[in-house]
Amino acid sequence: MYGVEKRRSDVQGLPPGWKREESIRKSGLSAGKTDVYYLSPSGDKIRSKPQLVRSLGENFDLSCFDFRTGKILQSAIRKSKRHTAGSYDYARGIRHDANLVLPIRQTASIFKQPVTVVRNRPESRTKSDLKHGPQEQPKQLFWEKRLHGLQACDITEEKFKSLDLPNNIQGVGPELSTENMLQSIAAALHLNSQPITGQHASKAVVVTENDIQKQEVKVTEARKKLEQAISSLID
DNA sequence: GACTTCGGCTT
DNA sequence: AAGCCGAAGTC
């Protein structure tokens, strides 16, 4: 480094291992301009937002992230949807439908988004009753049915066989197929950090010790198969 | 050759 | 005006 001021900061909001660095140009036509870059945990020097997106993979939504300041523009947070008219959006109905973006984490985890904490007075119990435990975004009722007809397949377009559900798990709702149930459960696994309980009141799902043991056997067998498959690849 | 900093094309 | 990135410049 030569005649430039440079300061490195562990700005909070960056995940561990990330550094944000800025340097001010001291000479030339662009003297005074500030260059910002980020140092990834793996030592890469990121010097633009596109580059950051690249290094991070497509599974992060940095649309609300301001590269220059290193902060989230809460102004852009709500409006982050909606595209400019004109160009066709091939992901229409997928990316723009919050209920369908299942396996992709929508938040850029490397930059913690600010959260406004609203505290109610101890007395006002009206709304605080709802605020216990992790809150889930409201969803359209039976939104899983939109997944109807979608199936996973391998590279030869051979469809994967669906799974069977234990018969103590039953769908509640109009024309809920087993396939739909599985999609719903899979979605819940992705979206929730809490246990998946299904309907609480009437038809609670009971998992017996026997069920657990059977499942353990299955897992063990699957692991053996996997182990064999891998070792046969190595030979 | 690696790394820093600036210019200038592009949006 | 800002962003991005090639490349000049420095070590």
JSON list of C-alpha atoms (C1' of nucleotides) in Angstrom, two decimals, chain A residues 2 4 6 25 27 29-30 45, chain B residues 2-9:
[
{"chain": "A", "resi": 2, "resn": "TYR", "atom": "CA", "xyz": [1.18, 3.45, -0.70]},
{"chain": "A", "resi": 4, "resn": "VAL", "atom": "CA", "xyz": [-3.76, 5.86, 0.76]},
{"chain": "A", "resi": 6, "resn": "LYS", "atom": "CA", "xyz": [-6.92, 2.37, 4.67]},
{"chain": "A", "resi": 25, "resn": "ARG", "atom": "CA", "xyz": [-7.86, 7.21, -3.31]},
{"chain": "A", "resi": 27, "resn": "SER", "atom": "CA", "xyz": [-4.25, 10.93, -6.04]},
{"chain": "A", "resi": 29, "resn": "LEU", "atom": "CA", "xyz": [-8.48, 12.23, -11.24]},
{"chain": "A", "resi": 30, "resn": "SER", "atom": "CA", "xyz": [-10.55, 10.13, -8.87]},
{"chain": "A", "resi": 45, "resn": "LYS", "atom": "CA", "xyz": [-10.86, -10.37, -2.13]},
{"chain": "B", "resi": 2, "resn": "DA", "atom": "C1'", "xyz": [1.21, -10.55, -6.12]},
{"chain": "B", "resi": 3, "resn": "DC", "atom": "C1'", "xyz": [-1.20, -6.92, -4.74]},
{"chain": "B", "resi": 4, "resn": "DT", "atom": "C1'", "xyz": [-2.84, -2.14, -4.66]},
{"chain": "B", "resi": 5, "resn": "DT", "atom": "C1'", "xyz": [-4.89, 1.74, -6.77]},
{"chain": "B", "resi": 6, "resn": "DC", "atom": "C1'", "xyz": [-6.67, 4.36, -10.56]},
{"chain": "B", "resi": 7, "resn": "DG", "atom": "C1'", "xyz": [-9.02, 5.17, -15.07]},
{"chain": "B", "resi": 8, "resn": "DG", "atom": "C1'", "xyz": [-12.62, 4.91, -17.60]},
{"chain": "B", "resi": 9, "resn": "DC", "atom": "C1'", "xyz": [-16.35, 2.19, -19.73]}
]
